[in-house]
Tab-separated table of C-alpha atoms and ligand atoms in Angstrom:
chain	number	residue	atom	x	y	z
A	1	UNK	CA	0.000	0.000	0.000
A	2	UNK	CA	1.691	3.127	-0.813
A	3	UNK	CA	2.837	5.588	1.983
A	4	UNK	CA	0.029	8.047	3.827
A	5	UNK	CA	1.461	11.433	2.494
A	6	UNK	CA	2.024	14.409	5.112
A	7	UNK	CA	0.841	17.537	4.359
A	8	UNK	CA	2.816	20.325	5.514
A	9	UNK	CA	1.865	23.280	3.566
A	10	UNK	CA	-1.949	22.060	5.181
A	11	UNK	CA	-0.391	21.892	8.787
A	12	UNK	CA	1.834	24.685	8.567
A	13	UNK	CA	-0.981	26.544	7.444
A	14	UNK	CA	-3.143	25.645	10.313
A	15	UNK	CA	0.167	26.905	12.530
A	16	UNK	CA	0.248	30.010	11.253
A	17	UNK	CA	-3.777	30.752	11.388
A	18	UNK	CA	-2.922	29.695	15.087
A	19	UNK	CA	-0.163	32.013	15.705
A	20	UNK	CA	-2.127	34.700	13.756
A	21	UNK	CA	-4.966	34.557	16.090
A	22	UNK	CA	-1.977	34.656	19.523
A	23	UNK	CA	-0.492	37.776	17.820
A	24	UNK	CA	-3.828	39.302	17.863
A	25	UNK	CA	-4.559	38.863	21.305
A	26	UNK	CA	-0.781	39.623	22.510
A	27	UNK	CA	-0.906	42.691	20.479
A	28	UNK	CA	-4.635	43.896	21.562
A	29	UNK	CA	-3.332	43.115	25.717
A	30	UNK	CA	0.016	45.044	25.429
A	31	UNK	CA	-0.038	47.158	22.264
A	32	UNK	CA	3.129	45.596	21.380
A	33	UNK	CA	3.367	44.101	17.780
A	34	UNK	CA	6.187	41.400	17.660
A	35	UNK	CA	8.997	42.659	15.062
A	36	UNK	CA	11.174	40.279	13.324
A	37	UNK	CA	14.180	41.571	11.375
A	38	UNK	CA	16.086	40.071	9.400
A	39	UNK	CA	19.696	40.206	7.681
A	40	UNK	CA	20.329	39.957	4.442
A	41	UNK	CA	24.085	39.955	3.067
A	42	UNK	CA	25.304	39.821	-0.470
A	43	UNK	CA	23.045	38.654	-3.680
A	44	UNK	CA	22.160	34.812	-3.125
A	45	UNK	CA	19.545	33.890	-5.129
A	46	UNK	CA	18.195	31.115	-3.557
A	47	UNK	CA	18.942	33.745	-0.054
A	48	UNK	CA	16.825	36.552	-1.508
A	49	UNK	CA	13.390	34.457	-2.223
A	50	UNK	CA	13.700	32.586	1.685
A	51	UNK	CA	13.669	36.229	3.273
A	52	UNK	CA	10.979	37.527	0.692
A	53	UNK	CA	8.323	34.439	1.769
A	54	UNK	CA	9.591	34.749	4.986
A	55	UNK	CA	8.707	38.991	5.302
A	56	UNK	CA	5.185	38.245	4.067
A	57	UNK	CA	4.667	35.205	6.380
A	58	UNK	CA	5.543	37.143	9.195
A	59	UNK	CA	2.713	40.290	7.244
A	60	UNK	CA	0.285	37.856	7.043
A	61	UNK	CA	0.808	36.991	10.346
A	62	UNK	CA	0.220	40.331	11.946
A	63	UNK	CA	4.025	40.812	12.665
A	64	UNK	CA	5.943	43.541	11.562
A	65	UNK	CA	9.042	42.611	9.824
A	66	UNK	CA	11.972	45.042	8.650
A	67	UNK	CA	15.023	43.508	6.317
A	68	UNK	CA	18.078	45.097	6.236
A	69	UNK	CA	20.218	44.492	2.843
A	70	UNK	CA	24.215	44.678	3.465
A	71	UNK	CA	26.250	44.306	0.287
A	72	UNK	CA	28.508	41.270	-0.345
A	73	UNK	CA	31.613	43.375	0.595
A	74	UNK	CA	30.574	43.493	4.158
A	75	UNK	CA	33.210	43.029	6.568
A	76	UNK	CA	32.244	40.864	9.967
A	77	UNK	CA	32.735	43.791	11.935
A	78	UNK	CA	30.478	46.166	9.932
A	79	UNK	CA	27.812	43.395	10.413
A	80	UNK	CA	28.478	43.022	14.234
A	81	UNK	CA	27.808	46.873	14.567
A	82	UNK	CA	24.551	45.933	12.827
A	83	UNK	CA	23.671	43.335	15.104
A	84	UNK	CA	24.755	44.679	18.397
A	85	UNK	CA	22.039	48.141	17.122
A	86	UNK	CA	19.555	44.819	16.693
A	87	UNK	CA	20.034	43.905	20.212
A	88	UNK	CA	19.738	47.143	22.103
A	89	UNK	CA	16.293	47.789	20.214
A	90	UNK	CA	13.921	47.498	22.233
A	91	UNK	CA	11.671	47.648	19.667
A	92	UNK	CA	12.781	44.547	17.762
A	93	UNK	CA	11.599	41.311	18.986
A	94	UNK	CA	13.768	38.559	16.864
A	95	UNK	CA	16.940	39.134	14.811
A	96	UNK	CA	17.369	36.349	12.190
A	97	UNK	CA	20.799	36.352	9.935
A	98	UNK	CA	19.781	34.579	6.768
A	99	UNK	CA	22.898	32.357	5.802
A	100	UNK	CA	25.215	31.261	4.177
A	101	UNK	CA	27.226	34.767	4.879
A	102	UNK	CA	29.857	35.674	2.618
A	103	UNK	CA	33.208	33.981	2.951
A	104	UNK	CA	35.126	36.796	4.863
A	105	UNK	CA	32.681	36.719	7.252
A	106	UNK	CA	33.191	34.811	10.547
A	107	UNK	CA	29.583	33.313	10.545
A	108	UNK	CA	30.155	31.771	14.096
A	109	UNK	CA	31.151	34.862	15.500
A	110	UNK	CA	28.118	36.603	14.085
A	111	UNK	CA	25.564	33.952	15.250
A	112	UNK	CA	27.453	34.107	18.815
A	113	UNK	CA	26.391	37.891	18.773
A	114	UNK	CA	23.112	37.533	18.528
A	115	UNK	CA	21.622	38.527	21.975
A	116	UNK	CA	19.804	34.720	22.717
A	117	UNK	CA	16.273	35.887	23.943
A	118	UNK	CA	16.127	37.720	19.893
A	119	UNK	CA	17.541	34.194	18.531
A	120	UNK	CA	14.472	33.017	16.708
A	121	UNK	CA	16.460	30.439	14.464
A	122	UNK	CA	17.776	29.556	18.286
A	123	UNK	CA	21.527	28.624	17.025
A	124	UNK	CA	23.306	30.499	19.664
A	125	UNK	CA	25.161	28.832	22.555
A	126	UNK	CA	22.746	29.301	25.023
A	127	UNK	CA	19.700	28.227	22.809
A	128	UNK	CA	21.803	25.225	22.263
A	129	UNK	CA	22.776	24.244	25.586
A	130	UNK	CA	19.098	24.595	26.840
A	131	UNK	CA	17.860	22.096	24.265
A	132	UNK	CA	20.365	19.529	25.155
A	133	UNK	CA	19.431	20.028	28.736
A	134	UNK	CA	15.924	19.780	27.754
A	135	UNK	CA	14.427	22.835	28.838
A	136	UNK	CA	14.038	25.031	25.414
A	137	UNK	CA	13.931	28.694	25.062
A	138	UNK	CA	13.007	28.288	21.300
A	139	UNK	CA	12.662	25.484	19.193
A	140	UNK	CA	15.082	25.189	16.370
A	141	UNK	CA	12.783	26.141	13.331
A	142	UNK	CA	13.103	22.763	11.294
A	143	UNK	CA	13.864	19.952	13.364
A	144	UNK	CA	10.663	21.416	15.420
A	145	UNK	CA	8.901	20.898	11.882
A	146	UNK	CA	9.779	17.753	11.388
A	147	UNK	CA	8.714	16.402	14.809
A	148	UNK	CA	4.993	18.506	14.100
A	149	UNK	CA	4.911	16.150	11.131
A	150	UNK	CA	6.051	13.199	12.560
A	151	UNK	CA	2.763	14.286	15.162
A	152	UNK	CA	0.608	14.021	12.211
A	153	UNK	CA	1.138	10.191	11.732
A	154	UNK	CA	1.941	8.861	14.844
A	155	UNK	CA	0.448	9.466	18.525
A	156	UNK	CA	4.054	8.300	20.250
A	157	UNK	CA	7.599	8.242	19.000
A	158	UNK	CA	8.934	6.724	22.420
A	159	UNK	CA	10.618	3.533	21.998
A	160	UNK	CA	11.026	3.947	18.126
A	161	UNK	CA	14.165	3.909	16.373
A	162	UNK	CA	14.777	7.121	14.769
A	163	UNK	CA	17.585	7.417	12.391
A	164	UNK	CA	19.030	10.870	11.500
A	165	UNK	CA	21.212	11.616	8.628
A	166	UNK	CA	23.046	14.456	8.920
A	167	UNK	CA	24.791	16.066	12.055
A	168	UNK	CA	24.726	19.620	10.474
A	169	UNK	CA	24.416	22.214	13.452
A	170	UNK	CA	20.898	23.587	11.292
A	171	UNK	CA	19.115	20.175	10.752
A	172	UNK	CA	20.594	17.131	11.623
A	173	UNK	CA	22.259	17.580	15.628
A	174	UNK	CA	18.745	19.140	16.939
A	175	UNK	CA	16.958	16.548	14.973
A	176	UNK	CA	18.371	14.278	17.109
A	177	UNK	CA	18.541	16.168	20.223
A	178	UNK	CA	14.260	16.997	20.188
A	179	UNK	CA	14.043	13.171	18.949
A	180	UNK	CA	15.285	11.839	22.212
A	181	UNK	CA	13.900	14.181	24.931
A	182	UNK	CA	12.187	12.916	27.163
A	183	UNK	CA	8.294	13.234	25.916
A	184	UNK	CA	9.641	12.185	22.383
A	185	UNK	CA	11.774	8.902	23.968
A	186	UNK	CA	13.162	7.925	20.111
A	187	UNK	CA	16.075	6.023	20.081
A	188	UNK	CA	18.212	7.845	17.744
A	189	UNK	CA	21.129	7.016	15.328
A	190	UNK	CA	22.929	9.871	13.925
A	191	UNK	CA	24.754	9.533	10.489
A	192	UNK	CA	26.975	11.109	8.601
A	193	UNK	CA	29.743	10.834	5.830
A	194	UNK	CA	31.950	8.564	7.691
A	195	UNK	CA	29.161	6.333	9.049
A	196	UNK	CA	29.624	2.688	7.477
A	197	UNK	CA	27.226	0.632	6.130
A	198	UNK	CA	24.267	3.357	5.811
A	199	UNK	CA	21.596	1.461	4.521
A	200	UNK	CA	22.088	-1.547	7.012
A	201	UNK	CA	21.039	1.678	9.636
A	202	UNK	CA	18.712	3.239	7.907
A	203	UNK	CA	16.609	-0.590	7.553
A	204	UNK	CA	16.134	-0.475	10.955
A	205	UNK	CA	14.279	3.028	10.775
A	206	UNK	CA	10.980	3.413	11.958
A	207	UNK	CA	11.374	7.319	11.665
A	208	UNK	CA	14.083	7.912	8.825
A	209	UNK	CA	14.777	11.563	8.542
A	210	UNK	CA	17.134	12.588	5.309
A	211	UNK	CA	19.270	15.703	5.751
A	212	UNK	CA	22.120	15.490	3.941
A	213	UNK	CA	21.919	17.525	0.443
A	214	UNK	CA	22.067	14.801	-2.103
A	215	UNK	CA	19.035	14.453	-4.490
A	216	UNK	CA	17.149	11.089	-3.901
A	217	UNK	CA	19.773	9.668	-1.884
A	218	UNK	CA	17.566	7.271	-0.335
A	219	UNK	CA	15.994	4.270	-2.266
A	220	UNK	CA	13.390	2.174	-1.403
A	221	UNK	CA	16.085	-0.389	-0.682
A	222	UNK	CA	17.318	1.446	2.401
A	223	UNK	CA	13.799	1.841	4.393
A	224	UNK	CA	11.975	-0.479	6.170
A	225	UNK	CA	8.684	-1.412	5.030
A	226	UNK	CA	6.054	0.796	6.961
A	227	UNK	CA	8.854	3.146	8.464
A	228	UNK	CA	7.553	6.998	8.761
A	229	UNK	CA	10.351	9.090	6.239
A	230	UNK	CA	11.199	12.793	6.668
A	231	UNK	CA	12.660	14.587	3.956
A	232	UNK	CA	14.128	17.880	4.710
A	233	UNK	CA	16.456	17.974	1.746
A	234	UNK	CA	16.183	20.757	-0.784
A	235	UNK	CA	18.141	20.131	-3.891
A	236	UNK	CA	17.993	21.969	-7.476
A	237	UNK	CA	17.987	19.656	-10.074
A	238	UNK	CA	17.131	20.973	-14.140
A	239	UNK	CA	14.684	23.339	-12.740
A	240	UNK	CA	13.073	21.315	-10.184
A	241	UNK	CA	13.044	21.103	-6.246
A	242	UNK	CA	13.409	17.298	-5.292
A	243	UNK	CA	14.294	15.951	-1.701
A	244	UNK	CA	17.070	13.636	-0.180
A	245	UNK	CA	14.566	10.831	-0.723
A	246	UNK	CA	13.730	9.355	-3.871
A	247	UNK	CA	10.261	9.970	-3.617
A	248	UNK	CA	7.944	7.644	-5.660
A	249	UNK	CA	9.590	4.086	-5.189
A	250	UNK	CA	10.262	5.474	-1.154
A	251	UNK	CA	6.418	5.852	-1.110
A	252	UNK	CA	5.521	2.385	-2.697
A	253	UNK	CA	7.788	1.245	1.072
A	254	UNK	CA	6.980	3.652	3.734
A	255	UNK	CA	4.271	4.081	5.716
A	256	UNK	CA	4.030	7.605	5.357
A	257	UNK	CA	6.610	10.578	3.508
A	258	UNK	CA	6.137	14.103	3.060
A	259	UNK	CA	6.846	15.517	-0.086
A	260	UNK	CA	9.448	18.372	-1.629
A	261	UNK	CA	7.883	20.950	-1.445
A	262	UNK	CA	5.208	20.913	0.541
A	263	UNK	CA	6.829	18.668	3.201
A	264	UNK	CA	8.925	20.605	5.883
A	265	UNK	CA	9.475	23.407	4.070
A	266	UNK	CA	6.786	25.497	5.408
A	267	UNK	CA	7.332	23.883	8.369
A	268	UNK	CA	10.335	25.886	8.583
A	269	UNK	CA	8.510	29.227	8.535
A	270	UNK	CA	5.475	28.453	10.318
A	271	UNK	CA	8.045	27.316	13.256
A	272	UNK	CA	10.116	31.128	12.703
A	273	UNK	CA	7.078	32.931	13.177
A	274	UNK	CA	5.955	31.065	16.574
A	275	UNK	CA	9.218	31.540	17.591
A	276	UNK	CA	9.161	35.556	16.871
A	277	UNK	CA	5.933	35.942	18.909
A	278	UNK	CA	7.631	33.955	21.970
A	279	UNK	CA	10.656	36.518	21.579
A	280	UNK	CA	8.305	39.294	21.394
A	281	UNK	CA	6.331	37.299	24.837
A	282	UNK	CA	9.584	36.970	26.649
A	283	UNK	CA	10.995	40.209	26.003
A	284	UNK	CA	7.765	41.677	27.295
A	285	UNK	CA	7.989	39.722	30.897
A	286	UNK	CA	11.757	40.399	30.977
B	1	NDP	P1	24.942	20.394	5.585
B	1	NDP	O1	25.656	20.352	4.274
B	1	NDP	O2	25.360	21.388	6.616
B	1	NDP	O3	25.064	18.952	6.254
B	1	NDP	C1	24.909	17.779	5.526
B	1	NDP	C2	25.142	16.578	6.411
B	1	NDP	O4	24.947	15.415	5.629
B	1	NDP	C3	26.550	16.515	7.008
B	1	NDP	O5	26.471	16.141	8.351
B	1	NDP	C4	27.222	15.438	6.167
B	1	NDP	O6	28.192	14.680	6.869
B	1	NDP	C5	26.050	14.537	5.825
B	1	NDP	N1	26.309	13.790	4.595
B	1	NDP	C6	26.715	14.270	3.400
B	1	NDP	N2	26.859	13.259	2.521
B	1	NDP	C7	26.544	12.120	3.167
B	1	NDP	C8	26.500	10.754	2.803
B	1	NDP	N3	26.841	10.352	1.574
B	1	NDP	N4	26.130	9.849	3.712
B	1	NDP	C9	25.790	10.247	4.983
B	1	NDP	N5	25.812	11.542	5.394
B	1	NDP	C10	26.189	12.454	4.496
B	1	NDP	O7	23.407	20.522	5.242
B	1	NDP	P2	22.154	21.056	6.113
B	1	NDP	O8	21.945	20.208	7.303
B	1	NDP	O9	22.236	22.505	6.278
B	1	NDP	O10	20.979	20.789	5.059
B	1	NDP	C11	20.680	19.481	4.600
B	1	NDP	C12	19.607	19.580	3.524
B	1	NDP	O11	18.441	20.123	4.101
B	1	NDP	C13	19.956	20.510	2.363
B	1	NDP	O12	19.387	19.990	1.180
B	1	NDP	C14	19.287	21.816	2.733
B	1	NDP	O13	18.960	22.587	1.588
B	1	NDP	C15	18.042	21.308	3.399
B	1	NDP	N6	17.445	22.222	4.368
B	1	NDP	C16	16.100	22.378	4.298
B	1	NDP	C17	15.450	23.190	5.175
B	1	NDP	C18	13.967	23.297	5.087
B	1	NDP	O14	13.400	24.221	5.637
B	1	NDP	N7	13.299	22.359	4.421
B	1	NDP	C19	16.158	23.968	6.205
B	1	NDP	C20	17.582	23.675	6.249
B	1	NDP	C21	18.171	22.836	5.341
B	1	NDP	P3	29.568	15.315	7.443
B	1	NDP	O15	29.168	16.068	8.671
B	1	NDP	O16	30.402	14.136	7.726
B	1	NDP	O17	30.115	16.197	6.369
C-alpha cells in the first residue's frame, strides 16, 4: 500500500492561522506588535526568495518585519555593529541572519552575537545548551517541523528507532537532540559521511529523517517497510526542487513521507514565526 502522504503546507498553514490569532490577542493586551528583522548579506539567489516568503509570512501573520540588505563586501565587523544596534532595540523582537554569509565573514562569530532571547532560528550557545538540557527557550525552526509532522502520523515516538542523517548544526544535531527528549523517547542514530554501512542503519528506521543535500539519496532499498520518512532535503535539479529521498519508489515502502515541497518546508517558517511571537512574549515579561 503506498505511503500516507504528510501535508505540511496544510499543517503549517493551520500553525500560522494559530499564531495569527496569539499575535492578535498579545498585540490587543500590550499594544506591542512582535517585530522580526532580518539580515540579508550579499546577492544569493536562492537567499533573496527565503527572506521575501519569509517577510510576508511574518505580514500575514500580523508581525511587523523590517530587512536590512548589506552588500557582499561586508566586513564581519560592519555586520556586528549591525547586530549589536539589533540587540539594544527594544523595539525589535527577533533578529534572524539569513545564511550562508559571505566567505570573509566569521559566521560563528556573528551567530554568537546575537543577543539569545532575539535568537528566533535559536543557534546560539545558550539556545543550544538549553535544548540539550531539555528545557528550550526556542525550538530550532526545522527539526521542530519535522517532529509537528512526525505528530501528524503517529500518537508516540517513544521507543522507536529514529535514524538521523546528517549532524549539520541547522538540521541534523537538533533533529536528534528533540528526537530523544524525554516526551519524544526515540532512540536515535545519527549519520553522517563517515558512518559505514548506511543502509544496514537506515533498515532499521521506523522514523528515517534525510538531511544530507544529495538528491534522492535514499531508495526504497534502504527503508523499512512501513517506516515513517522525513525529507528535509532541498536540492535543485534541471529546474526542479526534489528531496534527499527518492520519492515515488520510497512511497511504494513507507508508511508515510512528506513531499518536496510541501513537506517541511513550510514547516520551517510556520516554526520562525511562533518563535518571533515567543521573543516578542519573553521580552515583554523580561
Ligand atoms: P549540511 O551540508 O550542513 O550537512 C549535511 C550533512 O549530511 C553533514 O552532516 C554530512 O556529513 C552529511 N552527509 C553528506 N553526505 C553524506 C552521505 N553520503 N552519507 C551520509 N551523510 C552524508 O546541510 P544542512 O543540514 O544545512 O541541510 C541538509 C539539507 O536540508 C539541504 O538539502 C538543505 O537545503 C536542506 N534544508 C532544508 C530546510 C527546510 O526548511 N526544508 C532547512 C535547512 C536545510 P559530514 O558532517 O560528515 O560532512
Amino acid at each position: 500500500m503506498p505511503a500516507t502522504v504528510i501535508d505540511g503546507k496544510g499543517l503549517a498553514a493551520r500553525l500560522r492561522e494559530q499564531t495569527k490569532g496569539e499575535v492578535e490577542s498579545f498585540t490587543s493586551s500590550t499594544g506591542v506588535q512582535p517585530h522580526l528583522v532580518v539580515v540579508l548579506v550579499g546577492e544569493d539567489p536562492a537567499s533573496q526568495v527565503y527572506v521575501r516568503n519569509k517577510e510576508r509570512a511574518c505580514k500575514a501573520a500580523g508581525m511587523q518585519s523590517t530587512l536590512h540588505r548589506l552588500p557582499n563586501e561586508t566586513t564581519t565587523e560592519e555586520l556586528l555593529t549591525l547586530i549589536d544596534q539589533l540587540n539594544n532595540d527594544a523595539g525589535v523582537h527577533g533578529i534572524l541572519v539569513q545564511l550562508p554569509l559571505p566567505k570573509q565573514i566569521d559566521e560563528q562569530s556573528i551567530l554568537d552575537s546575537v543577543s539569545p532571547l532575539k535568537d528566533v532560528d535559536a543557534f546560539h550557545p545558550e539556545n543550544v545548551g538549553r535544548i540539550v538540557q531539555g528545557r528550550p527557550r526556542f525550538l530550532p525552526c526545522t527539526p521542530a517541523g519535522c517532529m509537528q509532522l512526525i505528530g501528524e502520523v503517529c500518537e508516540s515516538t517513544a521507543g522507536m528507532h529514529a535514524v538521523v542523517l546528517g549532524r549539520s548544526e541547522i538540521v541534523g544535531k537538533p533533529m536528534g537532540l528533540l528526537l530523544m527528549q524525554r516526551g519524544a523517547d526515540a532512540t536515535v542514530t545519527i549519520c553522517h559521511s563517515r558512518t559505514r554501512d548506511l543502509p544496514a542503519l537506515t533498515k532499521q528506521a521506523d522514523i528515517l529523517i534525510a538531511a544530507i543535500g544529495k538528491a534522492n539519496f535514499v531508495t526504497a532499498d534502504m527503508v523499512k517497510p512501513g517506516a515513517i520518512v522525513i525529507d528535509v532535503g532541498i536540492n535543485r535539479v534541471d529546474d526542479k526542487l526534489v528531496g534527499d529521498v527518492e520519492y515515488g519508489p520510497v512511497a511504494e515502502v513507507a508508511g508515510a513521507i512528506t513531499p518536496v515541497p510541501g513537506g517541511v518546508g513550510p514547516m520551517t517558517i510556520a516554526n520562525l514565526l511562533k518563535n518571533t511571537l515567543a521573543a516578542a512574549r519573553i521580552q515583554q515579561n523580561a
